[in-house]
Amino acid sequence: MNPRQILKEYFGYDAFRDGQEQLIEHILQGGDVLGIMPTGAGKSVCYQVPALMLPGLTVVISPLISLMEDQVATLRESGIPAVCLHSNLDAQQYADALRAVRSGQVRLLYAAPERLETEWFLSLAQTIPIAMLAVDEAHCLSQWGQDFRPSYLHILDFLQALPERPVVAAFTATATETVRIDIKRLLGLRNPYELVTGFDRRNLRWIVEKPKKKDDALLHILARNRDKSGIIYCISRRKTEEVCDMLQQKGYAVTRYHAGLSPEERSANQEAFLRDEIPLIVATNAFGMGIDKSNVSFVVHYNMPKSMEAYYQEAGRAGRDGMPAECTLLFGANDVRINEMLIDSSQDNDAMTPEQREWVRRKDHERLQAMIRYCNLTDCLRHYILRYFGETAVTYCGNCGSCLTETETIDATIPAQKILSCVYRLKQRERSCGAKAICEILTGKATKQIREQGYETLSTYGIMQDTAEQQLRHMVDILLSRGYLLQQIDRMNTLALTAAALPVLRGQETVEMALPKRDLQQTLREQRLQAMPDYDMDEQLFQRLRKVRQKLAAQEYVPAYIVFSDATLRELCIKRPTDADAMLAISGVGKHKLEKYGKAFLDALHEYAAESV
Ligand code: ADP
Ligand code: ZN
């Protein structure tokens, strides 16, 4: 069988996604590879397909037990013999796994990096031919990555101790140059084929909201995504508890996850979410690495995360099944302060020299700035994300909060001049203010700060009192994003003029702005209504098939999405196959799953058809 046939037979997919085929070809020819693909792009297939073709065992190094177990369960469901070795197995399970490996049946062996250091693992590895070593989440090798794992550094020792060096395939979603160089060096990759696939996930809709009350905004999002599965990320354990309590009080079925819970509760909550028993989970960023639940339809960030890298990874857990999904960030002014505090207090890594520590701190601040810019963006969010990860992209995607906001382009030279001159007048008094205070001065508010500082006497006080607060703030954001204004990080984020502002102030340059014509929320609500008759899909049938899936999943002790993804169920609802061949044509249905589950679903479809005549 060739790679494409294997993809169809075992995984049930008709075509490779971007980059998969090239990586697989290189591996099969015996070359090392480094695959850089965003979360959800399908890295696993890149080593799982060759693992079925190469003579010998494939060892997969993976950082998390939950990740390994999930992968192994998925493989077994597809009829591929795989086992994992980690510290949570009991003696019997261990012995069973080892026997299976020794018998030569097993195609893929998943192991935590710590396992590599043990004597017996080495002796096992020396008696069984290893054809490939796949390193998942390879950025764990690098100190400059986000999740440095010292035990990853032993992978090279392990490789060198093997009688014959297998082909090495490394995968990560982290694209930065430093991390890439580290991976190649620390794994001793030999002239690797490097492939970076597009970071764009077109089915994800990016939205930033700056709500007055985050709880209300969250409830709106949940209403918009009724009956769907979602993750709500909060910045702290306390916030996680609060938000979860709030939602429970409102009657939502929701669970929680953070490092302050007992291990038992943590894993029970996680399981309930993975098995679709509870559709919503509120969590800190401790949740999610290795969670590849495919039917997460939305991810909300209740707080701004610390970097675009972290954001893209967490939000990227939405829409893995390729269905439309929504990623919303709720931004509040407090988020900046909390993140700054977190950076300054997280510098207690003893292993670093003071210089290293200072360097890391600076980098963290730069990353935070980029994140803040994202939150204040009025231009296409997707464009910004892709540019951040080093890709070129069109400036209008049509599927983000900015692009979906109906705007009207106006000549905003006069309001721009008013805003800029307010900053200028303050500067004359050797003062500077943040965006919020500037808006308050311009609209003529009488806040404590304004009274105490005597800002009522500024010539710009109250000159924009007819402009709605939100509109004004929007204009300030545009001036910031276009570089007429600058946020002074070292001065409590107060605003200052740049050289670019002078021609505007002197009336030598005009400023056009695209301002929101109507509320984004309204657009989103209407779209949802329009989208209701989704894909010609019969909701009743879908629910029926979900029940069938739930039952099978319970019998097999696996999460529902491992039986079939939601995307597969949807396709079943639309195409309604009546025999095995037609069923095999559905994306996500491979030979093995057809044999195992085909009948149950065909029966359900048949029954439904009989009832509906
Ligand atoms: P990641 O890159 O984050 O490790 P996964 O390997 O978990 O992503 O893949 C994400 C999802 O995409 C999985 O549900 C997987 O089965 C699916 N997938 C992978 N390759 C394909 C393909 N060629 N066609 C359709 N779905 C695919
Ligand atoms: Zn856009």
XYZ file of C-alpha atoms in Angstrom, residues 20-522:
503
model
C 1.743 15.854 5.251
C 2.639 14.039 2.071
C 6.026 15.734 1.644
C 7.056 14.923 5.202
C 5.950 11.321 4.831
C 7.856 10.905 1.548
C 11.048 12.167 3.133
C 10.718 9.878 6.110
C 10.114 6.890 3.851
C 13.260 7.735 1.933
C 15.182 7.618 5.182
C 15.687 11.348 5.697
C 15.276 13.235 8.972
C 12.487 15.790 9.016
C 11.395 18.760 11.052
C 7.715 19.515 10.618
C 6.400 22.833 11.865
C 2.637 22.894 11.749
C 0.029 24.718 13.751
C -2.036 22.914 16.340
C -4.706 20.845 14.681
C -2.983 20.705 11.299
C -2.420 16.974 11.594
C 1.123 16.299 12.724
C 0.433 12.804 14.028
C -0.501 11.386 10.652
C 2.955 12.414 9.387
C 4.649 9.780 11.517
C 1.781 7.352 11.937
C 1.473 6.625 8.219
C 5.192 5.864 7.726
C 5.162 3.856 10.963
C 2.857 1.418 9.192
C 5.185 1.161 6.212
C 8.676 1.062 7.665
C 10.211 -2.257 8.701
C 10.636 -2.019 12.450
C 9.180 -0.215 15.408
C 8.413 3.491 15.620
C 9.135 5.058 18.997
C 7.189 8.246 19.662
C 8.398 10.615 22.368
C 5.599 12.639 23.822
C 5.571 14.912 26.861
C 2.242 14.114 28.440
C 0.525 10.963 29.562
C -2.924 12.195 28.542
C -1.615 12.967 25.070
C -0.096 9.519 24.692
C -3.153 7.699 25.917
C -5.380 9.646 23.630
C -3.217 8.888 20.628
C -2.906 5.221 21.458
C -6.668 4.909 21.907
C -7.210 6.598 18.540
C -4.728 4.286 16.821
C -6.223 1.161 18.318
C -9.679 2.232 17.237
C -8.292 2.445 13.727
C -6.887 -1.046 13.976
C -3.256 -0.068 14.451
C -1.384 -1.886 17.234
C 0.116 0.738 19.530
C 1.111 0.879 23.183
C 2.392 3.465 25.593
C 4.843 3.240 28.442
C 4.615 5.732 31.245
C 4.872 5.907 34.978
C 1.134 5.541 35.610
C 0.951 1.950 34.384
C 0.829 -0.812 36.969
C 3.212 -3.762 36.812
C 0.789 -5.933 34.878
C 0.031 -3.288 32.270
C 3.734 -2.686 31.895
C 4.505 -6.335 31.379
C 1.674 -6.655 28.853
C 2.878 -3.650 26.912
C 6.437 -4.949 26.832
C 5.363 -8.393 25.711
C 3.386 -6.878 22.877
C 6.412 -4.864 21.799
C 8.739 -7.872 21.974
C 6.372 -9.976 19.905
C 6.905 -7.556 17.034
C 3.166 -6.888 16.682
C 3.275 -3.316 17.843
C 3.848 -0.632 15.202
C 4.059 2.392 17.477
C 5.434 2.657 20.977
C 4.696 5.895 22.810
C 7.006 6.798 25.651
C 7.641 9.718 27.958
C 11.181 11.084 27.580
C 12.060 9.970 31.103
C 11.635 6.335 29.994
C 14.551 6.634 27.606
C 16.974 6.956 30.461
C 16.118 3.630 32.013
C 18.423 0.644 31.513
C 15.779 -1.825 30.515
C 14.356 0.501 27.894
C 17.751 0.733 26.296
C 18.190 -3.008 26.365
C 14.749 -3.425 24.826
C 15.629 -0.901 22.163
C 18.817 -2.752 21.401
C 17.069 -6.030 20.722
C 14.196 -4.742 18.606
C 14.907 -2.896 15.393
C 13.726 0.697 15.645
C 12.932 2.194 12.277
C 11.918 5.677 13.330
C 12.082 7.971 16.292
C 9.319 10.568 16.243
C 9.569 13.492 18.638
C 6.264 15.184 19.306
C 6.134 18.694 20.785
C 9.820 19.010 19.961
C 9.982 22.602 21.241
C 10.217 21.061 24.721
C 13.906 20.645 23.865
C 14.559 24.327 23.778
C 15.003 26.617 26.713
C 13.608 29.375 24.542
C 10.439 27.448 23.877
C 7.478 27.753 26.164
C 7.550 24.347 27.814
C 11.156 23.392 28.317
C 11.546 19.767 29.469
C 15.116 18.871 30.488
C 14.433 15.160 29.992
C 14.015 15.845 26.274
C 17.728 16.528 26.178
C 18.397 12.821 26.725
C 16.837 11.852 23.435
C 20.161 12.385 21.693
C 22.001 10.126 24.162
C 19.386 7.490 23.535
C 19.813 7.768 19.780
C 23.555 7.451 20.089
C 23.243 4.331 22.218
C 21.233 2.501 19.568
C 23.005 -0.093 17.413
C 21.619 1.561 14.318
C 20.400 5.110 14.057
C 16.740 5.265 13.018
C 15.294 8.072 10.957
C 14.346 10.962 13.223
C 11.202 13.026 12.726
C 10.524 16.038 14.927
C 7.303 18.027 15.120
C 6.258 21.238 16.787
C 3.844 24.120 16.427
C 6.423 26.675 17.522
C 7.887 28.443 14.570
C 10.478 30.800 15.987
C 13.962 30.575 14.540
C 15.745 30.108 17.877
C 13.606 27.152 18.806
C 14.041 25.589 15.387
C 17.811 25.847 15.573
C 17.789 24.355 19.062
C 15.697 21.406 17.965
C 17.992 20.565 15.072
C 21.096 20.826 17.209
C 19.849 19.088 20.349
C 18.328 16.175 18.446
C 21.323 15.893 16.142
C 19.096 15.980 13.085
C 21.024 15.099 9.941
C 20.447 17.471 7.097
C 16.738 17.512 7.883
C 13.964 18.357 5.475
C 12.241 21.299 7.081
C 8.674 22.090 6.336
C 6.584 24.928 7.695
C 2.966 24.657 6.691
C 0.602 27.544 6.623
C -0.467 28.718 10.039
C -3.813 29.842 8.783
C -6.782 27.950 10.183
C -9.530 29.249 7.992
C -12.372 27.671 9.929
C -11.446 29.661 13.029
C -13.129 32.996 13.501
C -11.071 35.482 15.520
C -12.831 38.016 17.705
C -11.651 40.492 20.326
C -14.202 42.118 22.578
C -13.672 44.868 25.117
C -16.806 44.487 27.165
C -17.781 46.596 30.139
C -18.768 43.424 31.945
C -16.943 40.292 30.934
C -19.544 38.008 32.491
C -22.241 39.466 30.259
C -20.051 39.122 27.208
C -19.347 35.510 28.092
C -23.042 34.754 28.472
C -23.650 36.238 25.033
C -20.997 34.001 23.560
C -22.528 30.948 25.193
C -25.950 31.907 23.869
C -24.450 32.250 20.414
C -22.908 28.786 20.707
C -25.729 26.927 22.344
C -25.348 23.133 22.668
C -21.756 23.297 21.532
C -18.623 22.283 23.333
C -16.256 25.033 24.455
C -13.283 25.949 26.627
C -13.130 29.127 28.699
C -9.616 30.079 29.733
C -9.024 32.275 32.792
C -5.768 33.730 34.019
C -5.879 32.436 37.606
C -7.299 29.635 39.698
C -9.471 32.092 41.566
C -10.952 33.546 38.388
C -11.542 30.011 37.095
C -13.553 29.196 40.203
C -15.529 32.432 40.023
C -16.445 32.088 36.377
C -17.359 28.432 36.780
C -19.584 29.235 39.770
C -21.232 32.061 37.902
C -22.046 29.809 34.952
C -23.347 27.047 37.176
C -25.631 29.520 38.863
C -26.936 30.512 35.473
C -27.781 26.869 34.880
C -24.991 25.846 32.538
C -23.509 22.362 32.633
C -19.883 23.261 33.172
C -16.813 21.878 34.893
C -13.428 23.280 35.914
C -9.744 22.520 35.669
C -6.750 24.092 37.371
C -3.618 23.045 39.217
C -5.194 23.734 42.610
C -7.602 20.804 42.347
C -6.739 17.319 43.514
C -5.349 15.076 40.767
C -8.485 12.900 41.025
C -10.862 15.789 40.532
C -8.749 17.185 37.736
C -8.775 14.011 35.750
C -12.463 13.326 36.454
C -13.392 16.791 35.198
C -11.198 16.449 32.164
C -12.697 13.064 31.336
C -16.238 14.387 31.656
C -15.389 17.107 29.186
C -13.559 14.825 26.766
C -16.403 12.334 26.777
C -18.927 15.058 26.008
C -20.784 14.469 29.238
C -20.216 18.106 30.147
C -19.925 20.454 27.171
C -18.135 23.371 28.861
C -14.952 23.655 30.857
C -13.481 26.689 32.615
C -9.737 26.302 33.027
C -6.368 27.893 33.544
C -3.686 27.388 30.938
C -2.732 24.215 32.827
C -5.508 22.624 30.807
C -5.175 21.579 27.266
C -1.740 20.441 26.323
C -2.451 17.146 24.696
C -6.169 17.679 24.564
C -7.185 17.014 21.027
C -10.915 16.791 21.463
C -11.931 17.453 17.912
C -15.380 18.970 18.407
C -14.490 22.000 20.521
C -16.524 24.676 18.745
C -15.369 27.716 20.604
C -12.623 28.918 22.902
C -13.086 32.011 25.026
C -10.217 33.785 26.732
C -11.730 35.494 29.701
C -8.359 37.160 30.205
C -5.652 38.113 27.778
C -2.896 35.468 27.672
C 0.786 36.336 27.967
C 1.796 35.970 24.337
C 0.524 35.358 20.826
C 2.233 31.971 20.955
C 0.228 30.966 24.007
C -2.934 32.445 22.554
C -2.652 30.695 19.226
C -1.979 27.386 20.891
C -4.871 27.628 23.331
C -7.393 29.123 20.923
C -6.234 26.630 18.301
C -7.915 23.855 20.271
C -11.150 25.002 18.666
C -12.317 23.567 15.386
C -9.925 20.683 14.995
C -12.576 18.801 13.086
C -12.470 21.518 10.450
C -15.951 22.813 11.277
C -16.526 26.561 11.754
C -15.369 27.586 15.221
C -15.018 30.794 17.175
C -12.100 32.124 19.225
C -12.969 35.130 21.321
C -10.699 37.123 23.559
C -12.297 39.312 26.220
C -9.894 42.135 26.825
C -9.917 44.387 29.867
C -7.440 47.011 30.993
C -6.620 44.930 34.057
C -5.283 42.127 31.907
C -2.216 44.144 31.010
C -1.331 44.794 34.627
C -1.837 41.211 35.747
C 0.332 39.909 32.941
C 3.082 42.367 33.723
C 2.995 41.265 37.313
C 3.174 37.631 36.271
C 6.232 38.290 34.130
C 8.018 40.144 36.878
C 7.266 37.513 39.475
C 8.129 34.494 37.333
C 11.843 35.237 37.129
C 12.879 32.922 39.926
C 14.439 30.238 37.766
C 17.634 29.474 39.658
C 19.205 27.698 36.744
C 19.621 31.000 34.927
C 22.319 33.615 35.270
C 21.161 37.175 36.021
C 21.867 38.131 32.401
C 19.815 35.231 31.071
C 17.030 36.124 33.408
C 17.030 39.734 32.273
C 17.043 38.584 28.652
C 14.073 36.309 29.215
C 12.241 39.073 31.032
C 12.766 41.433 28.119
C 11.571 38.834 25.653
C 8.486 38.193 27.753
C 7.676 41.887 27.736
C 8.090 42.080 23.985
C 5.762 39.122 23.564
C 3.231 40.769 25.850
C 3.360 43.964 23.812
C 2.575 42.034 20.655
C -0.374 40.457 22.445
C -1.660 43.863 23.571
C -1.394 45.152 20.016
C -3.570 42.262 18.888
C -6.222 43.206 21.430
C -6.302 46.794 20.201
C -6.363 45.979 16.543
C -8.988 47.431 14.276
C -7.562 45.804 11.151
C -7.868 42.147 10.177
C -6.961 39.949 13.149
C -6.018 36.971 11.007
C -3.636 39.117 9.003
C -1.914 40.155 12.219
C -1.662 36.593 13.547
C -0.195 35.259 10.328
C 2.268 38.130 10.052
C 3.312 37.478 13.641
C 4.133 33.894 12.757
C 6.120 35.037 9.774
C 3.631 34.552 6.987
C 2.340 36.936 4.397
C -1.412 37.239 4.302
C -4.174 39.240 2.740
C -5.336 42.227 4.744
C -8.993 41.230 4.642
C -10.051 37.727 5.668
C -13.786 38.203 6.021
C -13.895 35.933 9.044
C -12.656 37.921 12.025
C -14.172 40.518 14.315
C -12.556 43.357 12.396
C -13.532 42.148 8.954
C -17.052 41.299 10.104
C -17.612 44.702 11.611
C -19.527 46.702 9.089
C -17.659 49.920 8.748
C -17.927 53.199 7.023
C -14.820 55.003 5.915
C -14.881 58.643 6.835
C -12.495 61.560 6.713
C -11.507 61.665 10.358
C -8.864 64.351 10.107
C -10.598 66.722 12.506
C -11.297 64.199 15.284
C -7.746 62.890 14.832
C -6.395 66.421 15.261
C -8.460 66.879 18.399
C -7.187 63.668 19.940
C -3.577 64.327 19.020
C -3.684 67.885 20.271
C -5.073 66.710 23.605
C -1.957 64.592 24.007
C 0.124 67.569 22.915
C -1.484 69.963 25.419
C -0.872 67.503 28.229
C 2.749 67.229 27.180
C 3.042 71.023 27.422
C 2.138 70.637 31.063
C 4.682 67.820 31.353
C 1.909 65.338 31.791
C 0.788 62.218 29.960
C -2.325 60.080 30.288
C -3.539 56.650 29.228
C -6.090 56.128 26.472
C -9.008 55.982 28.869
C -8.194 59.287 30.571
C -7.589 60.995 27.214
C -11.076 59.968 26.123
C -12.482 61.250 29.399
C -10.811 64.620 28.959
C -11.995 64.943 25.371
C -15.580 64.076 26.246
C -15.489 66.434 29.219
C -15.954 63.978 32.083
C -15.434 65.119 35.648
C -13.431 62.254 37.098
C -11.369 62.484 40.262
C -8.153 62.516 38.247
C -9.415 65.290 35.987
C -10.465 67.457 38.899
C -7.324 66.867 40.905
C -5.051 67.560 37.967
C -7.044 70.549 36.806
C -7.486 69.110 33.334
C -10.754 71.049 32.929
C -8.616 74.029 32.022
C -7.015 72.272 29.059
C -8.148 73.815 25.792
C -9.072 70.338 24.565
C -11.305 69.554 27.542
C -14.774 68.551 26.378
C -14.168 69.344 22.696
C -15.511 65.926 21.689
C -18.422 65.651 24.049
C -20.763 64.733 21.202
C -18.754 61.673 20.259
C -19.806 58.344 21.745
C -17.231 56.984 24.148
C -16.808 53.706 22.274
C -16.377 55.477 18.961
C -13.745 57.781 20.425
C -11.846 54.901 21.943
C -11.934 53.197 18.597
C -10.360 56.249 16.977
C -7.617 56.351 19.599
C -6.912 52.681 18.894
C -6.663 53.394 15.192
C -4.229 56.251 15.807
C -2.191 53.892 17.987
C -2.192 51.085 15.467
C -1.187 53.460 12.661
C 1.693 54.808 14.689
C 0.531 58.407 15.199
C 0.450 57.668 18.886
C 2.648 55.444 20.951
C 2.082 53.688 24.228
C 4.924 54.348 26.670
C 5.442 51.072 28.441
C 7.944 52.517 30.859
C 5.436 55.213 31.840
C 2.383 53.230 32.830
C 1.292 52.885 29.205
C 0.486 56.546 28.824
C 0.228 57.931 25.301
C 2.749 60.098 23.501
C 2.874 61.658 20.037
C 5.217 60.312 17.404
C 6.824 62.296 14.603
C 4.111 60.974 12.287
C 1.503 63.003 14.191
C 2.974 66.389 13.306
C 1.805 66.625 9.669
C -1.707 65.751 10.854
C -1.661 68.408 13.545
C -0.369 70.971 11.039
C -3.154 70.100 8.624
C -0.726 68.776 6.024
C -2.081 65.256 6.074
C -5.596 63.841 6.177
C -6.623 60.753 8.126
C -9.252 58.328 6.932
C -10.789 55.881 9.334
C -13.079 52.935 8.901
C -15.458 53.240 11.815
C -17.982 50.639 12.925
C -21.399 51.323 11.494
C -23.249 48.763 13.526
C -22.663 46.512 16.465
C -20.614 43.391 15.780
C -22.759 41.447 18.251
C -25.784 42.103 16.130
